CSV table of C-alpha atoms in Angstrom, one decimal:
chain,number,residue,atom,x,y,z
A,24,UNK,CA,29.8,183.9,-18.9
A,25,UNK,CA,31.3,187.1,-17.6
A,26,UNK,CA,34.7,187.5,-19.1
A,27,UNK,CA,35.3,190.2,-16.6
A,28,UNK,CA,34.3,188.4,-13.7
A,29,UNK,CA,36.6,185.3,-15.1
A,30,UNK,CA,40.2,187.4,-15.1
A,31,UNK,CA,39.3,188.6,-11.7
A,32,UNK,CA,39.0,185.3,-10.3
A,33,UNK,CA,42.3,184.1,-11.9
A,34,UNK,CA,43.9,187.5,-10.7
A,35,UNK,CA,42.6,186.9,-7.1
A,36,UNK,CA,43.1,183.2,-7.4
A,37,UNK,CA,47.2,183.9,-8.2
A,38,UNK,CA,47.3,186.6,-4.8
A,39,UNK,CA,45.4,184.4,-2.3
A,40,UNK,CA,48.0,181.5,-4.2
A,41,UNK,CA,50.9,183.7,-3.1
A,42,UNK,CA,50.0,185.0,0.5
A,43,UNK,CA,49.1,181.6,1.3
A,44,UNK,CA,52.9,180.3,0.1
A,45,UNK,CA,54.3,183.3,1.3
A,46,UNK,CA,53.0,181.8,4.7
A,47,UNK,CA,54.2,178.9,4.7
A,48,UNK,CA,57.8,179.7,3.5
A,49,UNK,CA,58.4,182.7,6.1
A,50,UNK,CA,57.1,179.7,9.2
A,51,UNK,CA,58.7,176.8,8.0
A,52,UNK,CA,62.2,177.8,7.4
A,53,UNK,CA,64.8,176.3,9.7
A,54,UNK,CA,67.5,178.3,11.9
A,55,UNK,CA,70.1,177.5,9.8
A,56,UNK,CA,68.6,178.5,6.7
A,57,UNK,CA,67.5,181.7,8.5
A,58,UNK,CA,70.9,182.8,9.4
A,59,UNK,CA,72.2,181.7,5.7
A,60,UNK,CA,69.7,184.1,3.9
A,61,UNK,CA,70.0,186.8,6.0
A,62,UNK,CA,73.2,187.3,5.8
A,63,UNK,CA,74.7,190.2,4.3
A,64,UNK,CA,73.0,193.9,3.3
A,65,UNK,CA,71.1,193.1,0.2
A,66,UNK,CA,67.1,194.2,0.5
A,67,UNK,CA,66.3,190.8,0.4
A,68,UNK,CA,68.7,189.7,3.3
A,69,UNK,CA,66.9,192.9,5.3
A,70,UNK,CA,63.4,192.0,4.5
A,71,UNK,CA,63.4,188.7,5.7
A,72,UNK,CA,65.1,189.7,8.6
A,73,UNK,CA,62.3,192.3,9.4
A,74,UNK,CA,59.7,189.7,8.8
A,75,UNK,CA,61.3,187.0,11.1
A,76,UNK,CA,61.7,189.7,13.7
A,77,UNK,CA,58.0,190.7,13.7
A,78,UNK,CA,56.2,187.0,13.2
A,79,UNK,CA,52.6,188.1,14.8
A,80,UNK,CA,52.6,191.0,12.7
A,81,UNK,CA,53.5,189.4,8.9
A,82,UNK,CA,50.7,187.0,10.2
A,83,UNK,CA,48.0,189.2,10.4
A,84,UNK,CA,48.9,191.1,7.3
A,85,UNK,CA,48.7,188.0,5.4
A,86,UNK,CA,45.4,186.5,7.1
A,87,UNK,CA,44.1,190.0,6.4
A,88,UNK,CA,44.8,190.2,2.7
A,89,UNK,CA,43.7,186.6,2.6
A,90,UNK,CA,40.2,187.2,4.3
A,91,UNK,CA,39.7,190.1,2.1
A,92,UNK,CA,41.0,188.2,-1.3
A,93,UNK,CA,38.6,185.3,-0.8
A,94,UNK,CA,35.8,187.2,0.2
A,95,UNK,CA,35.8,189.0,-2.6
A,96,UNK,CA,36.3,185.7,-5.1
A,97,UNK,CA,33.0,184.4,-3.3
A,98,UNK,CA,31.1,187.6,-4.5
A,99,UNK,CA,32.3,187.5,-7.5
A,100,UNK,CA,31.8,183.6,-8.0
A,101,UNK,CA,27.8,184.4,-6.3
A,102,UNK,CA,27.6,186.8,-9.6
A,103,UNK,CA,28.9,184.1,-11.7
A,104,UNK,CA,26.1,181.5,-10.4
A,105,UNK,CA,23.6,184.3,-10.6
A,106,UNK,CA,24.5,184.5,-14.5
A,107,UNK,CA,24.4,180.4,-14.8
A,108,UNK,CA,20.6,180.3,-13.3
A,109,UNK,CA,20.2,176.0,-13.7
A,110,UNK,CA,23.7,175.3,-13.6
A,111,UNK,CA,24.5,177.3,-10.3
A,112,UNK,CA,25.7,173.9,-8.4
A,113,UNK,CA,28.1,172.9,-11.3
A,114,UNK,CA,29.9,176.8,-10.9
A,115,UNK,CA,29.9,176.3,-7.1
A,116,UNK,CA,31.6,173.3,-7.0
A,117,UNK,CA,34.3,174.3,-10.1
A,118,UNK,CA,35.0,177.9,-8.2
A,119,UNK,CA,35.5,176.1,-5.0
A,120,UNK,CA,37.9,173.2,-5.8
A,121,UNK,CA,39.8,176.0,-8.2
A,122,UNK,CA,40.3,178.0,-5.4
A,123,UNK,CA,41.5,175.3,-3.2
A,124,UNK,CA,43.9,173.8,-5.8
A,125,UNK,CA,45.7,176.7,-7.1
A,126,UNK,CA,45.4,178.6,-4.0
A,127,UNK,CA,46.3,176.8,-0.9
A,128,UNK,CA,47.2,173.1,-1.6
A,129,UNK,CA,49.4,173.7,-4.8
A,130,UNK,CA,50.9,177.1,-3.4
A,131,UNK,CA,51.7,175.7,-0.3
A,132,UNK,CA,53.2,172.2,-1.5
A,133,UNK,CA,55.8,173.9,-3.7
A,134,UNK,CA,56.6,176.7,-0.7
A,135,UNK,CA,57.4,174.0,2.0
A,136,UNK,CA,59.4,172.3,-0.4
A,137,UNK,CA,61.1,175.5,-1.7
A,138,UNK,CA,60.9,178.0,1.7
A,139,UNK,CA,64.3,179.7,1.4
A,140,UNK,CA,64.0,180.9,-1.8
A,141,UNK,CA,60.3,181.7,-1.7
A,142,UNK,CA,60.9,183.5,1.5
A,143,UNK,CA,63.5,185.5,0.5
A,144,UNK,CA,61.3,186.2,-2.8
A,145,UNK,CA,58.2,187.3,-1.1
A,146,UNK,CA,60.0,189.0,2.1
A,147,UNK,CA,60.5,192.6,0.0
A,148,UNK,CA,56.7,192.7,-1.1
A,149,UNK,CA,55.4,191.4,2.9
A,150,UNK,CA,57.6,194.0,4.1
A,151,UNK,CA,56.0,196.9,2.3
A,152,UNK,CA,52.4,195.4,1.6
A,153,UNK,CA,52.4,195.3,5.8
A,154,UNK,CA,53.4,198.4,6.6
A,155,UNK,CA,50.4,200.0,3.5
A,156,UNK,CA,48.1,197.6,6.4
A,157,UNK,CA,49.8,199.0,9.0
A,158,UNK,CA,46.7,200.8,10.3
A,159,UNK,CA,44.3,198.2,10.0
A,160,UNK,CA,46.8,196.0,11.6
A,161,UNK,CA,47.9,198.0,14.7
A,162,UNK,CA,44.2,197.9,16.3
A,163,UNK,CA,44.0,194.3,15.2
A,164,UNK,CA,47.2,193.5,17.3
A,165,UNK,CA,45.7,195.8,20.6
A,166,UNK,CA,42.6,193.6,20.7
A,167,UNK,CA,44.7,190.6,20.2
A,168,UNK,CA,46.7,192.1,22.8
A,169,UNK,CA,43.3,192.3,24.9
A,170,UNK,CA,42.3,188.8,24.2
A,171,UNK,CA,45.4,186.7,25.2
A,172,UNK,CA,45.6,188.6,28.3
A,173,UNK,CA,41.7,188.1,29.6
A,174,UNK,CA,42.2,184.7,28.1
A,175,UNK,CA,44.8,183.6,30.2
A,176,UNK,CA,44.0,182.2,33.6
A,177,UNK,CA,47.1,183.2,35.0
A,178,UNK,CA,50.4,185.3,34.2
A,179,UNK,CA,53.3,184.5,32.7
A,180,UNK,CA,55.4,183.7,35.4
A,181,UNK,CA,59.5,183.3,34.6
A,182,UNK,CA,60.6,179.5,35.2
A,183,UNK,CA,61.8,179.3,38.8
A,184,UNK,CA,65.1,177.6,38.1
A,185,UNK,CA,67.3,178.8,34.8
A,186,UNK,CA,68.8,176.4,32.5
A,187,UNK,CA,72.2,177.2,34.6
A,188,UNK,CA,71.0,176.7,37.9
A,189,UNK,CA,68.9,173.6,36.9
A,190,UNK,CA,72.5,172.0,35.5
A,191,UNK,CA,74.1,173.0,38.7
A,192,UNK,CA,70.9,171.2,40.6
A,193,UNK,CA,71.7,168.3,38.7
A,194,UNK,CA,75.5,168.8,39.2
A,195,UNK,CA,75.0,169.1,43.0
A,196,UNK,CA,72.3,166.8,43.8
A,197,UNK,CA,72.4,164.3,40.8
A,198,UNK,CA,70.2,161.1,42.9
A,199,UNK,CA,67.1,163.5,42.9
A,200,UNK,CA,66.7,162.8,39.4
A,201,UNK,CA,67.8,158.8,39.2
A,202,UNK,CA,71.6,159.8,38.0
A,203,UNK,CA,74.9,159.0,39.6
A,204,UNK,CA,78.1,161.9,39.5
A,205,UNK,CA,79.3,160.1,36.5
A,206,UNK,CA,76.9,160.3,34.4
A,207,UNK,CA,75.1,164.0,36.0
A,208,UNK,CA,78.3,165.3,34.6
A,209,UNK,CA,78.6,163.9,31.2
A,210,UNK,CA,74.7,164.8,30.9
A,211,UNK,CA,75.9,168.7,31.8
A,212,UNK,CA,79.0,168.9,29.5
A,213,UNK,CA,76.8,167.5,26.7
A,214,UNK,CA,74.1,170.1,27.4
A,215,UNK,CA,76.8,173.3,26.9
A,216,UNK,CA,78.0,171.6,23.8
A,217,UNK,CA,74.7,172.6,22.4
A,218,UNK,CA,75.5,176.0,22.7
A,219,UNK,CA,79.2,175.9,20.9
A,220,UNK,CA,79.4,178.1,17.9
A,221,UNK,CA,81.4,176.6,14.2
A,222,UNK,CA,83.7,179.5,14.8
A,223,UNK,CA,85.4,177.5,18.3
A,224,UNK,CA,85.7,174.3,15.7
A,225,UNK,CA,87.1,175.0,12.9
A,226,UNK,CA,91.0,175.4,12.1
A,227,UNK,CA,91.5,179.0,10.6
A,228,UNK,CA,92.5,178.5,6.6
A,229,UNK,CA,95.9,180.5,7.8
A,230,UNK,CA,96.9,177.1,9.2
A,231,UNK,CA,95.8,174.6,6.6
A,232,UNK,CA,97.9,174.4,3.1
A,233,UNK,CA,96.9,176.4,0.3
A,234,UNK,CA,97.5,176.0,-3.2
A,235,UNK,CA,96.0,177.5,-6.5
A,236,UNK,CA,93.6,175.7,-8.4
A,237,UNK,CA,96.7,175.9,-11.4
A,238,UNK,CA,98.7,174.2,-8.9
A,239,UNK,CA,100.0,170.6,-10.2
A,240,UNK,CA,100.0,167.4,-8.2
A,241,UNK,CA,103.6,167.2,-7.5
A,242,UNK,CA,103.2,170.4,-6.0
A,243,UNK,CA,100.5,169.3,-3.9
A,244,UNK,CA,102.0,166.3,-2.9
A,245,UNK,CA,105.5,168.1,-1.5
A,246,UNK,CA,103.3,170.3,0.4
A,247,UNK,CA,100.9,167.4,2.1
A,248,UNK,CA,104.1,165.6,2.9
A,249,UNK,CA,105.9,167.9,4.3
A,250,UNK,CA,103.2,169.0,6.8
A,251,UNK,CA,101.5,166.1,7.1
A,252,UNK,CA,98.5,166.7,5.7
A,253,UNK,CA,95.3,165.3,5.1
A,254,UNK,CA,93.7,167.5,2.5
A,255,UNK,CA,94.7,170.7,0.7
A,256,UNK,CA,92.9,173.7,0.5
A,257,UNK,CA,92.1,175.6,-3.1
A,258,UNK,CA,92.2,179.0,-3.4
A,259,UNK,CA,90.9,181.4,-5.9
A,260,UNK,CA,91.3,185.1,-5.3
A,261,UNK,CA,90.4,184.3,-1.5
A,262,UNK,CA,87.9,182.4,-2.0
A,263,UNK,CA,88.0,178.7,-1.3
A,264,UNK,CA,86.4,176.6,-4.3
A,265,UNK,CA,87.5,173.2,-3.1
A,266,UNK,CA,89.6,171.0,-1.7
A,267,UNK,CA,91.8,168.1,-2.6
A,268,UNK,CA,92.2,165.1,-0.4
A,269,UNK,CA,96.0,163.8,-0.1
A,270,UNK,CA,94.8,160.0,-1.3
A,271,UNK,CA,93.5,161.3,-4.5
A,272,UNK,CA,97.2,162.8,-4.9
A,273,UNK,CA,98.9,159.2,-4.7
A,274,UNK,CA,97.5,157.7,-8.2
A,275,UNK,CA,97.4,161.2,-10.1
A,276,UNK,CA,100.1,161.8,-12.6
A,277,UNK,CA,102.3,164.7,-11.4
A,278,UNK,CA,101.6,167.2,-14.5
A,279,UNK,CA,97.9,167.3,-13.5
A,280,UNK,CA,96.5,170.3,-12.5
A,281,UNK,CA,94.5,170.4,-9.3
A,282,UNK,CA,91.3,172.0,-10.1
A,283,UNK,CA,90.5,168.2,-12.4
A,284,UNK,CA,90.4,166.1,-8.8
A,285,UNK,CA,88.7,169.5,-6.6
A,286,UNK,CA,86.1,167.8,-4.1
A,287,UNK,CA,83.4,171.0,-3.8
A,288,UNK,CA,82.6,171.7,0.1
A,289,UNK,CA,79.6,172.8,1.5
A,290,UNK,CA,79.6,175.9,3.7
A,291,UNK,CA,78.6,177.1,7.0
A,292,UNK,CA,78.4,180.3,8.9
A,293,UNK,CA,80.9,180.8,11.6
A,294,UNK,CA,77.9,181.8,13.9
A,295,UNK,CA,75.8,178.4,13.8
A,296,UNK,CA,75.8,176.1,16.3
A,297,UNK,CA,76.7,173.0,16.7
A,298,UNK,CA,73.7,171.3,16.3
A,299,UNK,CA,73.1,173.1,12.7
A,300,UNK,CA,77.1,171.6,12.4
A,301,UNK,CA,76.2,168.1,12.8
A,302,UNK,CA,72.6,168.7,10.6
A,303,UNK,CA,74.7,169.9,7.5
A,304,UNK,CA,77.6,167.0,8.0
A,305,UNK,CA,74.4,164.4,8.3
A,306,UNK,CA,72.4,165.5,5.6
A,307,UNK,CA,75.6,166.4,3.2
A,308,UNK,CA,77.5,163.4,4.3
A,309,UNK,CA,80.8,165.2,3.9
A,310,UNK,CA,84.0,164.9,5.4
A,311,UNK,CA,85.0,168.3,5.6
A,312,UNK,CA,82.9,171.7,6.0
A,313,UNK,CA,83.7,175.5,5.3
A,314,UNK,CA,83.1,178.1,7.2
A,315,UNK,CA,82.5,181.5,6.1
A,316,UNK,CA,82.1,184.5,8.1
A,317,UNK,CA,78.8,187.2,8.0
A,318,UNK,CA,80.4,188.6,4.6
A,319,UNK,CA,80.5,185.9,3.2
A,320,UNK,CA,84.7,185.1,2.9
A,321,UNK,CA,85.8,182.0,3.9
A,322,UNK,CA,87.2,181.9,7.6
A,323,UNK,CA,88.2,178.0,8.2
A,324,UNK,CA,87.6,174.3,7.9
A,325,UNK,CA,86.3,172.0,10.1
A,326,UNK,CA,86.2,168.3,9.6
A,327,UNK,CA,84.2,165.7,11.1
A,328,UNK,CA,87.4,163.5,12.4
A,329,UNK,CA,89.0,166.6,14.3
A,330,UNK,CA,85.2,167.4,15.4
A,331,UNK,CA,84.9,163.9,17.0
A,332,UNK,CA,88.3,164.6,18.7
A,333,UNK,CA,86.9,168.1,20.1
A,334,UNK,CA,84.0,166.5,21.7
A,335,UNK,CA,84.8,163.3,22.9
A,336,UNK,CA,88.2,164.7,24.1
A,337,UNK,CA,86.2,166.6,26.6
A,338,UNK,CA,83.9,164.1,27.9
A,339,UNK,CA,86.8,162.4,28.5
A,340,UNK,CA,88.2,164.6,30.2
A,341,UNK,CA,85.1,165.3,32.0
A,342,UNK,CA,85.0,161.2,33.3
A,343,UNK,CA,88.4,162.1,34.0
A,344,UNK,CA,87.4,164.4,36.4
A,345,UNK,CA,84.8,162.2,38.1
A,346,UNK,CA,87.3,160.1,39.6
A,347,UNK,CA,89.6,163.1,40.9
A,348,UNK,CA,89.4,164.2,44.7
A,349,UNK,CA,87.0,167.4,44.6
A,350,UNK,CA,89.4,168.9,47.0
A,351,UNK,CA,93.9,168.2,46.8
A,352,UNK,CA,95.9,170.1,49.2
A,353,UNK,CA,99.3,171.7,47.1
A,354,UNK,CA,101.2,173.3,49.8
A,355,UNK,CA,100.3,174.5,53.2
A,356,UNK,CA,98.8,177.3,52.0
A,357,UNK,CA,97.8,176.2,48.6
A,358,UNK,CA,94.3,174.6,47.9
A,359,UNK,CA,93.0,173.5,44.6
A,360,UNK,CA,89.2,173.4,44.0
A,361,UNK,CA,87.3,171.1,41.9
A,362,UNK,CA,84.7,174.2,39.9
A,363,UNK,CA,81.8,172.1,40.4
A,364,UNK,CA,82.1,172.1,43.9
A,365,UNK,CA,78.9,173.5,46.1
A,366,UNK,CA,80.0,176.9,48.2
A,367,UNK,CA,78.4,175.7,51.2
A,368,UNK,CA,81.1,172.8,50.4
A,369,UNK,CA,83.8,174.8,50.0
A,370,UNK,CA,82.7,177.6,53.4
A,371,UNK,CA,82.4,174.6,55.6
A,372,UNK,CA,86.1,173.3,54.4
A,373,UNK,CA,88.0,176.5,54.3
A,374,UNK,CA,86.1,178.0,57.3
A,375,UNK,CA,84.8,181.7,55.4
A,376,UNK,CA,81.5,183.1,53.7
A,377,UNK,CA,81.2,183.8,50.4
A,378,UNK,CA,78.9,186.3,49.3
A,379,UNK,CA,76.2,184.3,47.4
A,380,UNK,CA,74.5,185.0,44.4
A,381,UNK,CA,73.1,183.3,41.5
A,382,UNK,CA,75.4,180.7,41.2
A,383,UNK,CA,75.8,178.0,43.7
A,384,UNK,CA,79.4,176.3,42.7
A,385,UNK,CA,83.3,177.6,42.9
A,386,UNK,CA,83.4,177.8,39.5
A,387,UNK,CA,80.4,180.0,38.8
A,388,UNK,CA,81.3,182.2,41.4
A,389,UNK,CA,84.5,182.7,40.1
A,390,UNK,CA,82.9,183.7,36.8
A,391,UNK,CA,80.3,185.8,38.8
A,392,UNK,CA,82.9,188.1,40.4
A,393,UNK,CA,84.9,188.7,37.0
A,394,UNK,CA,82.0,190.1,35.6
A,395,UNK,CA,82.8,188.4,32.4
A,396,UNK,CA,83.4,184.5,30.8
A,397,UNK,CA,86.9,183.3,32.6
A,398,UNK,CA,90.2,182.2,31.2
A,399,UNK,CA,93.2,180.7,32.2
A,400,UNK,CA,95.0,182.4,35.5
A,401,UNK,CA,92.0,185.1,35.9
A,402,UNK,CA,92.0,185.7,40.0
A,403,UNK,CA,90.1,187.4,42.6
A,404,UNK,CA,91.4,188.5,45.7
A,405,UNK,CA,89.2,188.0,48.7
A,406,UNK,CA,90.1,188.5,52.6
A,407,UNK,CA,94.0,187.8,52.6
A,408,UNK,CA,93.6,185.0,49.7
A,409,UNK,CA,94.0,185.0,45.8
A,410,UNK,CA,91.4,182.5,44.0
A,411,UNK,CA,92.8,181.1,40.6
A,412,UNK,CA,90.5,179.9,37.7
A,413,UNK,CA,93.7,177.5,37.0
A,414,UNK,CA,91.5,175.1,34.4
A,415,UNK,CA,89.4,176.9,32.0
A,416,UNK,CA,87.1,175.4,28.9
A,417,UNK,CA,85.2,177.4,26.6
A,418,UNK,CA,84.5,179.9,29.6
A,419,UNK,CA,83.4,177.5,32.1
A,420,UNK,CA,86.0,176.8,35.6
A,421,UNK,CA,87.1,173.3,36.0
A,422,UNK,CA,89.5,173.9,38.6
A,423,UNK,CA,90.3,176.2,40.9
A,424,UNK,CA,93.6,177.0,42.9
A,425,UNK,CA,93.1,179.0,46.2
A,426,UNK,CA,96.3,180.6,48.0
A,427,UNK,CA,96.4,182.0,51.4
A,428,UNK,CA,99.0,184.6,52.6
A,429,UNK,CA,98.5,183.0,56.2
A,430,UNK,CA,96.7,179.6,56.9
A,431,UNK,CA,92.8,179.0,56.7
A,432,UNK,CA,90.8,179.7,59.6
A,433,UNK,CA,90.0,176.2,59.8
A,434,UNK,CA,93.8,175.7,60.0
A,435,UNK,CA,94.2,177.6,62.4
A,436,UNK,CA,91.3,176.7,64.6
A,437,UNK,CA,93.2,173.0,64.1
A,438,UNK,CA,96.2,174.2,65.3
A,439,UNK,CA,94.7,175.4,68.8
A,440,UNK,CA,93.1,172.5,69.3
């Protein structure tokens, strides 16, 4: 046998091993993980942020360098048959299953189980090996291009109803789709949760009692009891490396210094959502989370028992809401509004026109003439009346207060009847 041609096999054997790993790493990592490891300004943080932002393109540098690796195996495992004359089948089938082994099932099995690391390993190297490609690549990527779009029986046309006006839909007109008020709005509030970031959760470590990790127990205890807290925070040069629940306190001798009963916490970034919130909680199965922000300093604690609060506090509130009157009369100029009430609702009681646009409740349009995400007392003026977002959560307008210098036109039309 050909030594030569048996080191260039392994060699090409170990780069087809680590494009194929490389693959599956950069695709299967999960949001969360994403927004973990590319945090910060190291070069690996960067890479992996310019692969994830250019998917089609890492794709076909890989498949490339792949096509290209394992052609050139086969020609050199045809010379190695050539060489073995009788025994040709018997280096067929050992350069095949080699290849297939140690260069896509192995490779891939330990990248799927480790793809944050790997990813953030290989990311550097796919960066620079796919800009060396990048003029193979660019024409590949125009006939792609070409392809999809004779491919495709018809355009891409954007969905007719956004995610917004579809929950207004259901809002509005909840027996199209099977569901009562009720349970329309509970379905709706649910749906925004989805989009709540950590940072709206969590109680800022300003708040929460600090101690060092020196500190003793009877220290710890004077401070929990005199705040009445659940759990105090360590803190090391800024940095949170623990904390210490106020139950492990009870038993503890008070000489003993805190850092022997520190409980480690897992972290979070304060830009995840919610869902990634619940994932790390579930899969963790810890009482308390930290949060730290894109640097990497620790911002604020959430745990699950005031997270449970949060949420079910506001579907509460939300049933609460079900079985108000849409519309109460305050004065005999004041009106207040429920914000999920139609326009067409509100022109036909007040007796005026609103200019319409993309939303089709109170509330959105209150938010649609700011400009911006509402808060608490924001108004707009309109036609001799003042319109008052006077309920506000997380940017969306529960309730909304309308005030007339003089009395409605469907007052006065009343009156002179």
């Amino acid at each position: 046998m050909n030594w030569s041609i048996a080191v260039q096999m392994l060699v090409l054997t170990g780069l087809s091993g680590f494009f194929s790993a490389a693959e599956t790493a950069l695709f299967s990592l999960e949001p969360l993980q994403v927004e973990e490891r590319t945090r910060g300004r190291s070069p690996w943080a960067r890479s992996l942020r310019w692969c994830i932002d250019r998917p089609r393109t890492v794709l076909l540098a890989v498949l490339i360098s792949n096509l290209g690796i394992n052609t050139y195996y086969a020609a050199l495992a045809g010379a190695w048959m050539a060489e073995a004359q009788a025994l040709w089948p018997i280096v067929f089938l050992a350069s095949t299953l080699w290849l297939i082994y140690f260069a896509e099932i192995i490779p891939k099995s330990l990248a799927l189980g480790l793809s944050g690391p790997y990813a953030s390993f290989a990311s550097p190297i796919l960066r620079v090996w796919t800009r060396i490609l990048w003029p193979i690549l660019a024409p590949a990527g125009l006939l792609l291009r070409y392809l999809q779009h004779r491919v495709a029986r018809s355009p891409a046309r954007p969905p007719l109803l956004t995610q917004e006006e579809m929950q207004e839909l259901v809002a509005q007109k909840p027996e199209r789709f099977g569901l009562g008020k009720r349970s329309a709005l509970l379905i709706g509030e649910i749906v925004e949760s989805a989009g709540i970031l950590v940072s709206e959760l969590m109680d800022s470590l300003v708040d929460l009692g600090q101690l060092a990790p020196d500190a003793s127990v009877a220290e710890a205890r004077q401070l929990a009891f005199a705040r009445g807290l659940s759990f105090v925070v360590l803190v090391d040069e800024d940095q949170v490396v623990g904390i210490v629940d106020t139950r492990s306190l009870l038993p503890a001798p008070a000489d003993q210094p805190l850092s022997e009963l520190v409980v480690p916490i897992p972290a979070i970034p304060e830009l995840a959502r919610l869902s990634h919130l619940l994932e790390l909680f579930r899969e963790k199965r810890a009482e308390r989370v930290l949060v730290v922000d894109e640097y990497g300093a620790s911002a604020g604690i959430v745990s699950w028992d005031d997270l449970l609060e949060k949420l079910v506090g506001e579907l509460v509130s939300v049933e609460r809401e079900t079985t108000e009157l849409p519309v109460r009369q305050l004065g005999p100029r004041t009106w207040e509004l429920r914000g999920s009430l139609g326009l067409r609702e509100v022109e036909e009681l007040l007796g005026l026109s609103l200019q319409r646009g993309r939303n089709r409740t109170i509330g959105g349009w209150i938010t649609e003439q700011l400009g911006r995400l509402p808060q608490r007392g924001d108004s707009v003026h309109l036609a001799g009346s003042t319109w008052v977002a006077s309920d506000v959560q997380r940017g969306r307008v529960l309730k909304v207060t309308v005030e007339y210098l003089s009395l409605p036109l469907s007052e006065q039309k009343g009156d002179g009847a």
